[in-house]
Coordinates of C-alpha atoms in Angstrom, one line a residue:
M1 CA 133.8 41.5 198.1
T2 CA 135.7 42.5 195.0
N3 CA 134.8 44.1 191.6
V4 CA 134.9 40.7 189.8
W5 CA 131.5 40.0 188.3
A6 CA 130.5 36.4 187.6
C7 CA 128.9 36.1 184.2
V8 CA 127.0 33.1 182.8
P9 CA 125.8 32.8 179.2
V10 CA 122.6 30.7 179.1
K11 CA 121.0 29.4 175.9
E12 CA 117.3 28.7 175.6
F13 CA 116.4 25.5 177.4
T14 CA 114.3 24.2 174.5
G15 CA 116.5 22.0 172.4
A16 CA 119.4 22.1 174.9
K17 CA 122.1 19.5 175.2
Q18 CA 121.5 17.6 171.9
R19 CA 124.7 15.7 172.2
L20 CA 123.2 13.8 175.1
A21 CA 120.4 12.5 172.9
S22 CA 121.7 8.9 173.2
L23 CA 121.0 9.0 176.9
L24 CA 118.2 11.5 177.5
R25 CA 114.9 12.4 175.8
P26 CA 114.4 16.1 174.7
R27 CA 112.3 17.0 177.8
Q28 CA 114.9 15.4 180.1
R29 CA 117.7 17.4 178.4
E30 CA 115.7 20.6 178.8
I31 CA 115.1 19.9 182.5
L32 CA 118.8 19.0 182.9
A33 CA 120.0 22.3 181.5
E34 CA 117.8 24.2 183.9
T35 CA 118.8 22.1 186.9
M36 CA 122.6 22.4 186.1
L37 CA 122.1 26.2 185.9
E38 CA 120.5 26.2 189.3
D39 CA 123.6 24.4 190.8
V40 CA 125.9 26.9 189.2
L41 CA 123.8 29.8 190.5
S42 CA 123.8 28.3 194.0
A43 CA 127.6 28.1 194.0
L44 CA 127.9 31.7 192.7
A45 CA 125.4 33.0 195.3
G46 CA 127.5 31.3 198.0
A47 CA 130.8 32.8 196.9
T48 CA 132.1 35.7 198.9
R49 CA 134.8 37.1 196.6
I50 CA 132.6 38.3 193.7
A51 CA 130.7 41.6 193.4
G52 CA 127.6 40.1 191.7
I53 CA 126.2 37.6 189.2
M54 CA 125.1 38.4 185.7
I55 CA 123.2 36.1 183.4
N56 CA 122.8 36.7 179.6
T57 CA 119.7 35.0 178.3
V58 CA 116.5 35.4 176.4
D59 CA 114.9 32.3 178.1
A60 CA 112.1 33.4 180.4
R61 CA 112.6 30.4 182.8
A62 CA 116.4 31.0 183.0
A63 CA 115.8 34.6 183.7
A64 CA 113.3 33.9 186.5
L65 CA 115.6 31.3 188.0
A66 CA 118.5 33.8 187.9
K67 CA 116.5 36.5 189.6
R68 CA 115.7 34.1 192.5
Y69 CA 119.4 34.0 193.1
G70 CA 119.8 37.8 193.0
A71 CA 121.4 37.8 189.5
R72 CA 121.3 40.7 187.0
V73 CA 119.7 39.5 183.8
V74 CA 120.8 41.0 180.4
S75 CA 120.2 40.0 176.8
E76 CA 123.1 41.8 175.0
G77 CA 124.2 39.3 172.3
A78 CA 122.3 36.4 173.9
R79 CA 121.5 34.8 170.6
D80 CA 125.0 35.2 169.2
G81 CA 126.4 31.9 170.7
H82 CA 128.5 31.4 173.8
T83 CA 131.2 33.8 172.7
G84 CA 128.8 36.5 171.6
A85 CA 126.9 36.3 174.9
V86 CA 130.1 36.6 176.9
N87 CA 131.2 39.5 174.9
G88 CA 127.8 41.1 175.4
M89 CA 128.3 40.9 179.2
A90 CA 131.8 42.3 178.8
R91 CA 130.4 45.3 177.0
V92 CA 127.8 45.8 179.8
L93 CA 130.5 45.6 182.5
A94 CA 132.9 47.9 180.6
A95 CA 130.2 50.5 180.2
D96 CA 129.4 50.3 183.9
G97 CA 133.1 50.8 184.7
D98 CA 133.5 47.4 186.4
A99 CA 137.1 46.1 186.3
A100 CA 136.9 42.3 185.9
M101 CA 134.7 39.6 184.4
L102 CA 134.7 36.0 185.5
T103 CA 132.7 33.9 183.0
V104 CA 131.6 30.3 183.7
P105 CA 129.2 28.1 181.8
G106 CA 125.9 26.9 183.1
D107 CA 126.7 23.2 182.8
I108 CA 129.3 22.6 185.6
P109 CA 127.0 21.3 188.4
R110 CA 129.9 20.1 190.6
V111 CA 131.2 23.7 191.0
T112 CA 131.4 25.0 194.6
A113 CA 131.4 28.4 196.1
R114 CA 135.0 27.6 197.3
E115 CA 136.1 27.1 193.8
I116 CA 134.5 30.3 192.6
D117 CA 136.3 32.2 195.4
A118 CA 139.6 30.5 194.5
V119 CA 139.3 31.7 190.9
A120 CA 138.3 35.2 192.0
A121 CA 141.2 35.3 194.5
S122 CA 143.7 34.4 191.7
R123 CA 143.0 37.6 189.8
R124 CA 146.1 39.8 189.4
D125 CA 146.4 43.5 188.8
A126 CA 145.0 44.6 185.4
P127 CA 145.7 43.7 182.8
S128 CA 145.5 40.0 183.8
F129 CA 143.9 36.8 182.7
T130 CA 143.0 33.6 184.7
I131 CA 141.8 30.4 183.1
V132 CA 140.4 27.1 184.4
P133 CA 140.5 24.4 181.7
A134 CA 138.0 21.7 181.2
H135 CA 139.0 18.2 182.5
D136 CA 140.2 17.3 179.0
E137 CA 142.2 20.5 178.7
L138 CA 140.2 21.4 175.5
G139 CA 137.5 23.8 176.7
S140 CA 137.8 26.9 178.8
N141 CA 135.5 26.5 181.8
A142 CA 136.3 29.6 183.7
V143 CA 138.0 32.8 182.6
I144 CA 138.8 36.0 184.4
C145 CA 139.5 39.0 182.2
A146 CA 140.7 42.2 184.0
P147 CA 139.6 44.5 182.4
P148 CA 136.7 42.7 180.7
F149 CA 138.3 43.0 177.2
A150 CA 141.9 42.3 178.3
V151 CA 142.1 39.2 176.0
P152 CA 139.9 38.4 173.0
L153 CA 137.7 35.4 173.9
R154 CA 136.5 32.7 171.5
F155 CA 134.9 29.7 173.1
G156 CA 134.5 26.3 171.5
D157 CA 135.4 22.6 171.8
D158 CA 139.1 23.5 171.6
S159 CA 139.6 26.9 173.2
Y160 CA 141.9 26.4 176.1
F161 CA 145.3 26.5 174.4
P162 CA 144.2 29.2 171.9
H163 CA 143.1 31.4 174.9
L164 CA 146.6 30.9 176.5
M165 CA 148.2 32.0 173.2
A166 CA 145.8 35.0 172.9
A167 CA 146.7 36.2 176.4
R168 CA 150.5 35.9 175.7
H169 CA 150.0 37.6 172.4
H170 CA 148.6 40.6 174.3
G171 CA 151.5 40.6 176.7
I172 CA 149.7 38.8 179.6
E173 CA 151.1 35.6 181.2
P174 CA 147.9 33.7 182.1
T175 CA 147.2 32.3 185.5
V176 CA 146.1 28.7 185.2
L177 CA 144.1 26.9 187.8
R178 CA 142.8 23.3 187.7
L179 CA 139.7 22.8 189.7
P180 CA 137.7 19.5 189.5
G181 CA 134.2 21.0 189.9
I182 CA 134.6 23.7 187.4
G183 CA 136.5 21.4 185.1
L184 CA 133.7 18.9 184.7
D185 CA 131.2 20.3 182.2
I186 CA 128.4 18.1 181.0
D187 CA 128.2 18.2 177.2
H188 CA 128.8 14.7 176.0
P189 CA 127.6 11.3 177.3
V190 CA 131.1 10.6 178.6
D191 CA 130.9 13.8 180.7
L192 CA 127.6 12.8 182.1
L193 CA 128.9 9.4 183.1
A194 CA 132.0 10.9 184.6
F195 CA 129.7 13.2 186.7
L196 CA 127.7 10.3 188.0
R197 CA 130.9 8.4 189.0
A198 CA 132.8 11.4 190.4
K199 CA 134.2 11.1 193.9
P200 CA 133.7 12.2 196.5
R201 CA 129.9 12.1 196.1
Q202 CA 128.6 15.6 196.1
P203 CA 124.9 16.1 196.6
S204 CA 123.4 18.5 194.1
H205 CA 120.1 19.2 192.2
T206 CA 121.7 17.7 189.1
L207 CA 122.7 14.4 190.8
R208 CA 119.3 13.9 192.3
L209 CA 117.7 14.6 188.9
L210 CA 119.9 12.2 187.0
E211 CA 119.4 9.5 189.6
G212 CA 115.6 10.1 189.2
F213 CA 116.0 9.5 185.5
G214 CA 117.4 6.1 186.4
L215 CA 121.0 6.7 185.2

C-alpha cells in the first residue's frame, strides 16, 4: 500500500463516445462507456500498490458503479472537461495531504491490475512525474504527479509530448512507461477495432459486450 491515489474522471454516460457513431448507436455507446469504466474499476480494485480509488463524476450510474468497487466519489470540477475534473481531484488530494495522484481514463478496458501496480511502483521521490502514453503516442493515458500539482496537466488529443515538456520545464525528468493495456483507449473506430483484434485475447466485460453487439 502506498499513498498514490488512482483518480478517474468520468463524463456523463448520456451522449458518450460520439466519435464511435459510425459503428454504434447512441444507446450502445452509452452502455459501452459504462462497461469500460467497470473494467477499469476492476483493475484498480485488484491493484495492491495504490491507497485508494477516486472517481470524479456527476453521473448517478457512474457513481453507483464506483461505490460498488469501494471508490470515493467527488464532483469537484466534474463538468469542466477531462482536465478540469483531474485538477478537481488533485485539489481534493492536496487538501487531504495525500502525496501522489495517479490519473487514468475510464476507457482503457484492457488495463490490468499488474499494469496499475507497475505505474504506481515507478513513482519516484517528490517532486516526480510518470507518464504512460497512448498507443499512438499522442494522448496521455496514465500520469502520476507527486505531489498532485507537481506538473500542470492539460489533456487532449495531443497531450503526451506537451506533458513531457511541462515536466522538464518544472525541473522534473519524466519517467516514461509503455504498457499495452493502458495504452489502448477506445475513442475512435480504429481504436475499437484494435481492441477487438488485440492479442493475447483478454476476457473483459467490454469484449463480451462488443461481441454481443455483433462486432
